[in-house]
Amino acid sequence: MQKITVLSGGMGGARFLQGLLHGIATGALPGVSPEAEVTVVANTADDIWVHGLKVCPDLDTVMYTLGDGIDLERGWGRRDETWSVKDDLAAYGVEPTWFGLGDRDVATHLVRTQMLDAGFPLSQVTQALCRRWQPGVTLLPMSDDRVETHVVVADPEAPSGRSVLHFQEYWIRLRASVPALDLVYVGMDRCTPAPGVVEAIRDADLVVLPPSNPVVSIGTILGVPGVRETLRATSAPVVGLSPIVGGGHVRGMADQMLAAIGVEVSAEAVGLHYGARSAGGVLDGWLVDERDADAVPALRAAGLAAHAVPLMMSDVDATAAMAAAAVELVR
């Protein structure tokens, strides 16, 4: 295998990519060349405009993580960050105060916004930003077009009894503490895949769906017109790793998002939600954690190659072992 394509969200996808690259470099992945090239198609439906700046959380998390600039404790943003700009904006009473831009992080958003204003598409802007960080992968946004995930929540004071919030407000301000009644993907029906996305899936030797959120990370990438169809048609095997371990998400809000689309919070249900390519879905194989081994028979009965292995990304070696198990499952 010379070409691997990964569809990625932010934190979970970035950590998986660290292990994948480590496994490639050390020859730990069966059938994968030590010179294999990795292309990452990242979710951009989390993107938001804040204080006039274009912020791309998942693109930046992958770029910072693989470029060794991420804040390891938070899992997002820059290491050794300071917050003077955020504090002074709050002192002026400028909203939103719930979304904090670190001083070092602001530089990335300033460069991105200036390039976008000059007419460069997001894919070219991302390529330019990556020249500094050298993440070791080709990082592509899922689309150059503006797509935003919005969350519908109950609001007794609204005439309809509901309000619609940007995903970031639901996640950061509300901390996903109220039920998500529905999801609205603004611009999704009109967007197109960014340059290189279709080719990266079509020409891959392996496509991986890492343990990112299946609804608002992987799900949004699959929602870009043409992506799901290309994934079904590629000659490459497509393998996924469950973000649900022991009946709950490891980190993030998969529980809330799965509930919003009516999917049970379990490794089995998420695998069946993606579905087998042989039955019109997008996967050939699905890894679950050892604690969810009882799901394997039902997954296999649905047409998926399935196996149970440890799926906790406790360190880079453990994550590389997960990547190796994923490759072995479908090669």
mmCIF file of C-alpha atoms in Angstrom:
data_model
loop_
_atom_site.group_PDB
_atom_site.id
_atom_site.type_symbol
_atom_site.label_atom_id
_atom_site.label_comp_id
_atom_site.label_asym_id
_atom_site.label_seq_id
_atom_site.Cartn_x
_atom_site.Cartn_y
_atom_site.Cartn_z
ATOM 1 C CA MET A 1 0.000 0.000 0.000
ATOM 2 C CA GLN A 2 1.452 3.326 -1.124
ATOM 3 C CA LYS A 3 -1.491 5.707 -0.710
ATOM 4 C CA ILE A 4 -3.646 5.954 2.415
ATOM 5 C CA THR A 5 -6.525 8.400 2.744
ATOM 6 C CA VAL A 6 -8.023 9.250 6.124
ATOM 7 C CA LEU A 7 -11.318 11.085 6.664
ATOM 8 C CA SER A 8 -10.753 13.004 9.869
ATOM 9 C CA GLY A 9 -12.340 15.173 12.479
ATOM 10 C CA GLY A 10 -10.230 17.038 15.014
ATOM 11 C CA MET A 11 -8.852 15.569 18.218
ATOM 12 C CA GLY A 12 -9.628 11.880 17.732
ATOM 13 C CA GLY A 13 -8.603 11.907 14.093
ATOM 14 C CA ALA A 14 -5.386 13.793 14.829
ATOM 15 C CA ARG A 15 -4.334 11.375 17.559
ATOM 16 C CA PHE A 16 -5.069 8.423 15.293
ATOM 17 C CA LEU A 17 -2.976 10.012 12.554
ATOM 18 C CA GLN A 18 -0.031 10.274 14.938
ATOM 19 C CA GLY A 19 -0.199 6.531 15.496
ATOM 20 C CA LEU A 20 -0.728 5.792 11.808
ATOM 21 C CA LEU A 21 2.339 7.794 10.803
ATOM 22 C CA HIS A 22 4.371 6.153 13.585
ATOM 23 C CA GLY A 23 3.256 2.737 12.361
ATOM 24 C CA ILE A 24 4.241 3.561 8.786
ATOM 25 C CA ALA A 25 7.645 4.917 9.816
ATOM 26 C CA THR A 26 8.440 1.866 11.943
ATOM 27 C CA GLY A 27 7.154 -0.701 9.457
ATOM 28 C CA ALA A 28 4.477 -1.852 11.887
ATOM 29 C CA LEU A 29 1.592 -1.829 9.384
ATOM 30 C CA PRO A 30 1.242 -5.069 7.401
ATOM 31 C CA GLY A 31 1.451 -4.551 3.655
ATOM 32 C CA VAL A 32 2.045 -0.794 3.956
ATOM 33 C CA SER A 33 5.160 0.714 2.417
ATOM 34 C CA PRO A 34 7.443 2.669 4.791
ATOM 35 C CA GLU A 35 7.241 5.430 2.140
ATOM 36 C CA ALA A 36 3.449 5.415 2.031
ATOM 37 C CA GLU A 37 1.820 8.808 1.507
ATOM 38 C CA VAL A 38 -1.093 9.856 3.704
ATOM 39 C CA THR A 39 -3.799 12.268 2.593
ATOM 40 C CA VAL A 40 -6.192 13.644 5.192
ATOM 41 C CA VAL A 41 -9.633 14.935 4.254
ATOM 42 C CA ALA A 42 -10.705 17.034 7.230
ATOM 43 C CA ASN A 43 -14.139 18.133 8.363
ATOM 44 C CA THR A 44 -14.813 21.837 7.870
ATOM 45 C CA ALA A 45 -18.453 21.952 8.954
ATOM 46 C CA ASP A 46 -17.255 23.008 12.434
ATOM 47 C CA ASP A 47 -15.744 26.178 10.942
ATOM 48 C CA ILE A 48 -16.882 29.508 12.322
ATOM 49 C CA TRP A 49 -16.265 33.220 11.816
ATOM 50 C CA VAL A 50 -15.232 34.879 15.084
ATOM 51 C CA HIS A 51 -14.288 38.554 15.447
ATOM 52 C CA GLY A 52 -13.963 38.766 11.679
ATOM 53 C CA LEU A 53 -11.603 35.781 11.505
ATOM 54 C CA LYS A 54 -12.150 32.442 9.809
ATOM 55 C CA VAL A 55 -11.518 29.654 12.319
ATOM 56 C CA CYS A 56 -11.170 26.034 11.126
ATOM 57 C CA PRO A 57 -10.947 23.930 14.316
ATOM 58 C CA ASP A 58 -10.475 20.475 12.791
ATOM 59 C CA LEU A 59 -8.010 21.534 10.116
ATOM 60 C CA ASP A 60 -5.967 23.379 12.732
ATOM 61 C CA THR A 61 -6.080 20.531 15.253
ATOM 62 C CA VAL A 62 -4.703 18.092 12.686
ATOM 63 C CA MET A 63 -2.096 20.610 11.496
ATOM 64 C CA TYR A 64 -0.944 21.592 14.991
ATOM 65 C CA THR A 65 -0.925 18.012 16.299
ATOM 66 C CA LEU A 66 1.126 16.567 13.458
ATOM 67 C CA GLY A 67 3.307 19.691 13.354
ATOM 68 C CA ASP A 68 4.100 19.395 17.086
ATOM 69 C CA GLY A 69 2.440 22.656 18.051
ATOM 70 C CA ILE A 70 -0.714 21.430 19.776
ATOM 71 C CA ASP A 71 -1.535 22.031 23.418
ATOM 72 C CA LEU A 72 -1.329 18.438 24.616
ATOM 73 C CA GLU A 73 -3.390 18.988 27.755
ATOM 74 C CA ARG A 74 -6.344 20.656 26.036
ATOM 75 C CA GLY A 75 -6.023 18.699 22.815
ATOM 76 C CA TRP A 76 -6.674 21.821 20.732
ATOM 77 C CA GLY A 77 -5.044 25.206 20.148
ATOM 78 C CA ARG A 78 -1.412 26.182 20.491
ATOM 79 C CA ARG A 79 1.048 25.086 23.123
ATOM 80 C CA ASP A 80 2.313 27.780 25.553
ATOM 81 C CA GLU A 81 -0.663 29.935 24.652
ATOM 82 C CA THR A 82 -1.548 33.299 26.197
ATOM 83 C CA TRP A 83 -4.939 35.004 26.173
ATOM 84 C CA SER A 84 -4.387 38.770 26.177
ATOM 85 C CA VAL A 85 -6.522 39.402 23.075
ATOM 86 C CA LYS A 86 -9.391 37.362 24.497
ATOM 87 C CA ASP A 87 -9.225 39.196 27.830
ATOM 88 C CA ASP A 88 -9.159 42.622 26.224
ATOM 89 C CA LEU A 89 -12.042 41.819 23.888
ATOM 90 C CA ALA A 90 -14.056 40.764 26.937
ATOM 91 C CA ALA A 91 -13.086 43.999 28.683
ATOM 92 C CA TYR A 92 -14.577 45.894 25.737
ATOM 93 C CA GLY A 93 -17.728 43.794 26.084
ATOM 94 C CA VAL A 94 -17.318 42.301 22.611
ATOM 95 C CA GLU A 95 -19.216 39.080 22.010
ATOM 96 C CA PRO A 96 -18.856 36.181 21.741
ATOM 97 C CA THR A 97 -16.959 35.881 25.013
ATOM 98 C CA TRP A 98 -17.566 32.133 25.143
ATOM 99 C CA PHE A 99 -15.252 31.463 22.162
ATOM 100 C CA GLY A 100 -11.628 32.111 23.077
ATOM 101 C CA LEU A 101 -8.911 32.804 20.521
ATOM 102 C CA GLY A 102 -5.419 32.441 21.950
ATOM 103 C CA ASP A 103 -2.808 35.020 21.024
ATOM 104 C CA ARG A 104 -0.619 32.563 19.101
ATOM 105 C CA ASP A 105 -3.635 30.922 17.471
ATOM 106 C CA VAL A 106 -4.878 34.308 16.237
ATOM 107 C CA ALA A 107 -1.883 34.495 13.890
ATOM 108 C CA THR A 108 -3.097 31.408 12.005
ATOM 109 C CA HIS A 109 -6.601 32.826 11.664
ATOM 110 C CA LEU A 110 -5.283 36.218 10.530
ATOM 111 C CA VAL A 111 -3.216 34.617 7.778
ATOM 112 C CA ARG A 112 -6.115 32.401 6.710
ATOM 113 C CA THR A 113 -8.601 35.269 6.636
ATOM 114 C CA GLN A 114 -6.253 37.573 4.706
ATOM 115 C CA MET A 115 -5.656 34.884 2.082
ATOM 116 C CA LEU A 116 -9.369 34.117 1.782
ATOM 117 C CA ASP A 117 -10.095 37.835 1.392
ATOM 118 C CA ALA A 118 -7.456 37.953 -1.359
ATOM 119 C CA GLY A 119 -9.382 35.293 -3.274
ATOM 120 C CA PHE A 120 -7.468 32.118 -2.426
ATOM 121 C CA PRO A 121 -9.678 29.045 -1.788
ATOM 122 C CA LEU A 122 -9.485 27.298 1.577
ATOM 123 C CA SER A 123 -7.591 24.341 0.083
ATOM 124 C CA GLN A 124 -4.761 26.605 -1.116
ATOM 125 C CA VAL A 125 -4.775 28.504 2.169
ATOM 126 C CA THR A 126 -4.438 25.221 4.071
ATOM 127 C CA GLN A 127 -1.549 24.173 1.856
ATOM 128 C CA ALA A 128 0.186 27.482 2.583
ATOM 129 C CA LEU A 129 -0.303 27.152 6.352
ATOM 130 C CA CYS A 130 1.056 23.605 6.264
ATOM 131 C CA ARG A 131 4.325 24.805 4.759
ATOM 132 C CA ARG A 132 5.150 26.136 8.186
ATOM 133 C CA TRP A 133 3.975 23.155 10.207
ATOM 134 C CA GLN A 134 5.125 20.306 7.934
ATOM 135 C CA PRO A 135 2.521 17.814 9.251
ATOM 136 C CA GLY A 136 3.846 14.942 7.117
ATOM 137 C CA VAL A 137 0.511 14.471 5.359
ATOM 138 C CA THR A 138 -1.368 16.175 2.552
ATOM 139 C CA LEU A 139 -4.116 18.017 4.439
ATOM 140 C CA LEU A 140 -7.275 18.847 2.484
ATOM 141 C CA PRO A 141 -10.482 20.539 3.626
ATOM 142 C CA MET A 142 -13.548 18.517 2.693
ATOM 143 C CA SER A 143 -14.792 21.517 0.670
ATOM 144 C CA ASP A 144 -13.678 25.018 -0.238
ATOM 145 C CA ASP A 145 -17.295 26.124 0.183
ATOM 146 C CA ARG A 146 -18.796 27.415 3.407
ATOM 147 C CA VAL A 147 -20.593 24.650 5.295
ATOM 148 C CA GLU A 148 -21.714 24.975 8.908
ATOM 149 C CA THR A 149 -23.296 22.536 11.335
ATOM 150 C CA HIS A 150 -26.109 23.987 13.432
ATOM 151 C CA VAL A 151 -27.817 22.276 16.344
ATOM 152 C CA VAL A 152 -31.525 22.513 17.149
ATOM 153 C CA VAL A 153 -32.325 22.716 20.876
ATOM 154 C CA ALA A 154 -35.463 23.305 22.920
ATOM 155 C CA ASP A 155 -36.144 26.966 23.742
ATOM 156 C CA PRO A 156 -39.353 27.670 25.669
ATOM 157 C CA GLU A 157 -39.016 31.403 24.990
ATOM 158 C CA ALA A 158 -38.907 31.037 21.188
ATOM 159 C CA PRO A 159 -42.222 31.137 19.284
ATOM 160 C CA SER A 160 -41.507 27.707 17.795
ATOM 161 C CA GLY A 161 -40.237 26.293 21.088
ATOM 162 C CA ARG A 162 -36.855 25.686 19.466
ATOM 163 C CA SER A 163 -33.660 27.570 18.747
ATOM 164 C CA VAL A 164 -30.864 26.861 16.286
ATOM 165 C CA LEU A 165 -27.260 27.336 17.432
ATOM 166 C CA HIS A 166 -23.964 27.082 15.613
ATOM 167 C CA PHE A 167 -22.298 23.814 16.547
ATOM 168 C CA GLN A 168 -19.462 25.650 18.308
ATOM 169 C CA GLU A 169 -21.907 27.515 20.535
ATOM 170 C CA TYR A 170 -23.629 24.237 21.429
ATOM 171 C CA TRP A 171 -20.295 22.584 22.194
ATOM 172 C CA ILE A 172 -18.408 25.408 23.903
ATOM 173 C CA ARG A 173 -21.013 27.692 25.479
ATOM 174 C CA LEU A 174 -23.593 25.045 26.362
ATOM 175 C CA ARG A 175 -21.004 22.256 26.716
ATOM 176 C CA ALA A 176 -23.468 19.943 24.965
ATOM 177 C CA SER A 177 -25.426 19.899 28.219
ATOM 178 C CA VAL A 178 -28.883 20.019 26.630
ATOM 179 C CA PRO A 179 -30.329 17.459 24.211
ATOM 180 C CA ALA A 180 -29.730 18.049 20.522
ATOM 181 C CA LEU A 181 -33.119 17.697 18.851
ATOM 182 C CA ASP A 182 -31.869 17.881 15.292
ATOM 183 C CA LEU A 183 -28.928 18.946 13.140
ATOM 184 C CA VAL A 184 -28.950 21.394 10.246
ATOM 185 C CA TYR A 185 -26.091 21.481 7.759
ATOM 186 C CA VAL A 186 -26.108 24.942 6.214
ATOM 187 C CA GLY A 187 -24.650 24.976 2.709
ATOM 188 C CA MET A 188 -24.080 21.229 2.522
ATOM 189 C CA ASP A 189 -26.411 20.667 -0.421
ATOM 190 C CA ARG A 190 -24.658 23.343 -2.509
ATOM 191 C CA CYS A 191 -21.026 22.554 -1.707
ATOM 192 C CA THR A 192 -18.557 20.544 -3.775
ATOM 193 C CA PRO A 193 -15.522 18.502 -2.725
ATOM 194 C CA ALA A 194 -12.312 20.512 -2.478
ATOM 195 C CA PRO A 195 -9.705 19.886 -5.187
ATOM 196 C CA GLY A 196 -7.987 16.576 -4.603
ATOM 197 C CA VAL A 197 -10.631 15.066 -2.316
ATOM 198 C CA VAL A 198 -12.319 12.805 -4.871
ATOM 199 C CA GLU A 199 -8.965 11.762 -6.315
ATOM 200 C CA ALA A 200 -7.562 10.981 -2.851
ATOM 201 C CA ILE A 201 -10.429 8.566 -2.191
ATOM 202 C CA ARG A 202 -10.660 7.157 -5.706
ATOM 203 C CA ASP A 203 -6.934 6.480 -6.125
ATOM 204 C CA ALA A 204 -6.158 5.291 -2.590
ATOM 205 C CA ASP A 205 -4.859 1.857 -1.666
ATOM 206 C CA LEU A 206 -6.650 2.138 1.682
ATOM 207 C CA VAL A 207 -9.273 4.494 3.115
ATOM 208 C CA VAL A 208 -9.612 4.817 6.883
ATOM 209 C CA LEU A 209 -12.410 6.269 9.003
ATOM 210 C CA PRO A 210 -10.676 6.910 12.347
ATOM 211 C CA PRO A 211 -12.449 7.112 15.729
ATOM 212 C CA SER A 212 -13.793 10.603 15.063
ATOM 213 C CA ASN A 213 -17.372 11.685 15.758
ATOM 214 C CA PRO A 214 -19.521 9.698 13.300
ATOM 215 C CA VAL A 215 -22.102 12.473 12.954
ATOM 216 C CA VAL A 216 -20.447 15.902 13.019
ATOM 217 C CA SER A 217 -16.961 14.905 11.838
ATOM 218 C CA ILE A 218 -17.052 11.868 9.555
ATOM 219 C CA GLY A 219 -20.749 12.285 8.834
ATOM 220 C CA THR A 220 -20.312 15.789 7.482
ATOM 221 C CA ILE A 221 -17.482 14.710 5.176
ATOM 222 C CA LEU A 222 -19.723 11.944 3.854
ATOM 223 C CA GLY A 223 -22.439 14.547 3.375
ATOM 224 C CA VAL A 224 -20.445 16.522 0.799
ATOM 225 C CA PRO A 225 -22.085 15.692 -2.547
ATOM 226 C CA GLY A 226 -19.999 13.112 -4.375
ATOM 227 C CA VAL A 227 -17.908 11.922 -1.437
ATOM 228 C CA ARG A 228 -20.122 9.044 -0.340
ATOM 229 C CA GLU A 229 -20.506 7.897 -3.940
ATOM 230 C CA THR A 230 -16.743 7.974 -4.492
ATOM 231 C CA LEU A 231 -16.185 6.040 -1.280
ATOM 232 C CA ARG A 232 -18.587 3.353 -2.439
ATOM 233 C CA ALA A 233 -16.922 3.143 -5.849
ATOM 234 C CA THR A 234 -13.228 3.160 -4.891
ATOM 235 C CA SER A 235 -11.276 -0.031 -5.421
ATOM 236 C CA ALA A 236 -9.505 0.559 -2.102
ATOM 237 C CA PRO A 237 -10.731 -1.255 1.008
ATOM 238 C CA VAL A 238 -12.489 1.059 3.462
ATOM 239 C CA VAL A 239 -12.057 0.382 7.179
ATOM 240 C CA GLY A 240 -13.345 2.211 10.247
ATOM 241 C CA LEU A 241 -12.537 2.227 13.963
ATOM 242 C CA SER A 242 -15.287 2.695 16.511
ATOM 243 C CA PRO A 243 -15.314 5.892 18.586
ATOM 244 C CA ILE A 244 -17.725 4.156 20.970
ATOM 245 C CA VAL A 245 -16.041 2.003 23.591
ATOM 246 C CA GLY A 246 -18.015 0.058 26.164
ATOM 247 C CA GLY A 247 -21.276 1.802 25.287
ATOM 248 C CA GLY A 248 -20.067 5.410 25.467
ATOM 249 C CA HIS A 249 -17.831 7.908 23.732
ATOM 250 C CA VAL A 250 -14.267 8.206 24.945
ATOM 251 C CA ARG A 251 -14.146 11.978 24.537
ATOM 252 C CA GLY A 252 -16.366 14.538 22.865
ATOM 253 C CA MET A 253 -20.087 14.347 22.266
ATOM 254 C CA ALA A 254 -20.842 11.329 20.120
ATOM 255 C CA ASP A 255 -23.599 10.370 22.576
ATOM 256 C CA GLN A 256 -25.522 13.607 22.015
ATOM 257 C CA MET A 257 -25.018 13.672 18.253
ATOM 258 C CA LEU A 258 -25.998 10.039 17.714
ATOM 259 C CA ALA A 259 -29.142 10.608 19.756
ATOM 260 C CA ALA A 260 -29.999 13.575 17.510
ATOM 261 C CA ILE A 261 -30.074 11.335 14.432
ATOM 262 C CA GLY A 262 -31.726 8.389 16.153
ATOM 263 C CA VAL A 263 -28.743 6.031 16.286
ATOM 264 C CA GLU A 264 -28.068 3.965 19.392
ATOM 265 C CA VAL A 265 -24.830 4.777 21.229
ATOM 266 C CA SER A 266 -22.963 1.528 20.671
ATOM 267 C CA ALA A 267 -20.075 0.273 18.580
ATOM 268 C CA GLU A 268 -22.430 -2.077 16.764
ATOM 269 C CA ALA A 269 -24.983 0.617 15.933
ATOM 270 C CA VAL A 270 -22.370 3.032 14.590
ATOM 271 C CA GLY A 271 -20.874 0.333 12.386
ATOM 272 C CA LEU A 272 -24.322 -0.519 11.048
ATOM 273 C CA HIS A 273 -25.033 3.202 10.583
ATOM 274 C CA TYR A 274 -22.025 3.472 8.270
ATOM 275 C CA GLY A 275 -23.061 0.178 6.697
ATOM 276 C CA ALA A 276 -21.290 -2.369 4.529
ATOM 277 C CA ARG A 277 -20.393 -1.391 0.980
ATOM 278 C CA SER A 278 -21.801 -4.718 -0.126
ATOM 279 C CA ALA A 279 -25.192 -3.481 1.111
ATOM 280 C CA GLY A 280 -24.996 0.157 -0.016
ATOM 281 C CA GLY A 281 -22.975 1.508 2.903
ATOM 282 C CA VAL A 282 -19.414 2.848 2.989
ATOM 283 C CA LEU A 283 -17.352 0.276 4.929
ATOM 284 C CA ASP A 284 -15.661 -3.029 4.255
ATOM 285 C CA GLY A 285 -14.392 -3.499 7.805
ATOM 286 C CA TRP A 286 -15.171 -2.182 11.296
ATOM 287 C CA LEU A 287 -12.992 -2.517 14.378
ATOM 288 C CA VAL A 288 -14.580 -2.465 17.833
ATOM 289 C CA ASP A 289 -12.976 -2.457 21.236
ATOM 290 C CA GLU A 290 -12.476 -5.672 23.182
ATOM 291 C CA ARG A 291 -15.236 -4.549 25.560
ATOM 292 C CA ASP A 292 -17.648 -4.598 22.618
ATOM 293 C CA ALA A 293 -16.653 -8.007 21.263
ATOM 294 C CA ASP A 294 -20.231 -9.256 21.519
ATOM 295 C CA ALA A 295 -21.098 -6.911 18.619
ATOM 296 C CA VAL A 296 -18.857 -8.751 16.156
ATOM 297 C CA PRO A 297 -21.336 -11.490 15.063
ATOM 298 C CA ALA A 298 -24.063 -8.972 14.148
ATOM 299 C CA LEU A 299 -21.577 -6.804 12.275
ATOM 300 C CA ARG A 300 -20.326 -9.777 10.296
ATOM 301 C CA ALA A 301 -23.883 -10.833 9.558
ATOM 302 C CA ALA A 302 -24.449 -7.357 8.073
ATOM 303 C CA GLY A 303 -21.590 -7.886 5.609
ATOM 304 C CA LEU A 304 -18.749 -6.195 7.479
ATOM 305 C CA ALA A 305 -15.393 -7.710 8.294
ATOM 306 C CA ALA A 306 -15.280 -7.125 12.038
ATOM 307 C CA HIS A 307 -12.868 -7.781 14.875
ATOM 308 C CA ALA A 308 -12.405 -6.686 18.479
ATOM 309 C CA VAL A 309 -9.072 -5.200 19.580
ATOM 310 C CA PRO A 310 -7.953 -2.626 22.154
ATOM 311 C CA LEU A 311 -9.072 0.791 20.882
ATOM 312 C CA MET A 312 -7.787 3.174 23.541
ATOM 313 C CA MET A 313 -5.235 5.624 22.097
ATOM 314 C CA SER A 314 -3.183 5.681 25.292
ATOM 315 C CA ASP A 315 0.113 6.332 23.519
ATOM 316 C CA VAL A 316 1.544 6.362 20.015
ATOM 317 C CA ASP A 317 2.460 2.669 20.070
ATOM 318 C CA ALA A 318 -1.025 1.630 21.147
ATOM 319 C CA THR A 319 -2.498 3.798 18.399
ATOM 320 C CA ALA A 320 -0.106 2.337 15.824
ATOM 321 C CA ALA A 321 -1.294 -1.115 16.890
ATOM 322 C CA MET A 322 -4.888 0.005 16.239
ATOM 323 C CA ALA A 323 -3.887 1.195 12.771
ATOM 324 C CA ALA A 324 -2.133 -2.129 12.116
ATOM 325 C CA ALA A 325 -5.252 -4.054 13.169
ATOM 326 C CA ALA A 326 -7.350 -1.930 10.822
ATOM 327 C CA VAL A 327 -5.056 -2.655 7.893
ATOM 328 C CA GLU A 328 -4.921 -6.365 8.702
ATOM 329 C CA LEU A 329 -8.724 -6.552 8.863
ATOM 330 C CA VAL A 330 -9.241 -5.575 5.208
ATOM 331 C CA ARG A 331 -6.051 -6.365 3.300
#
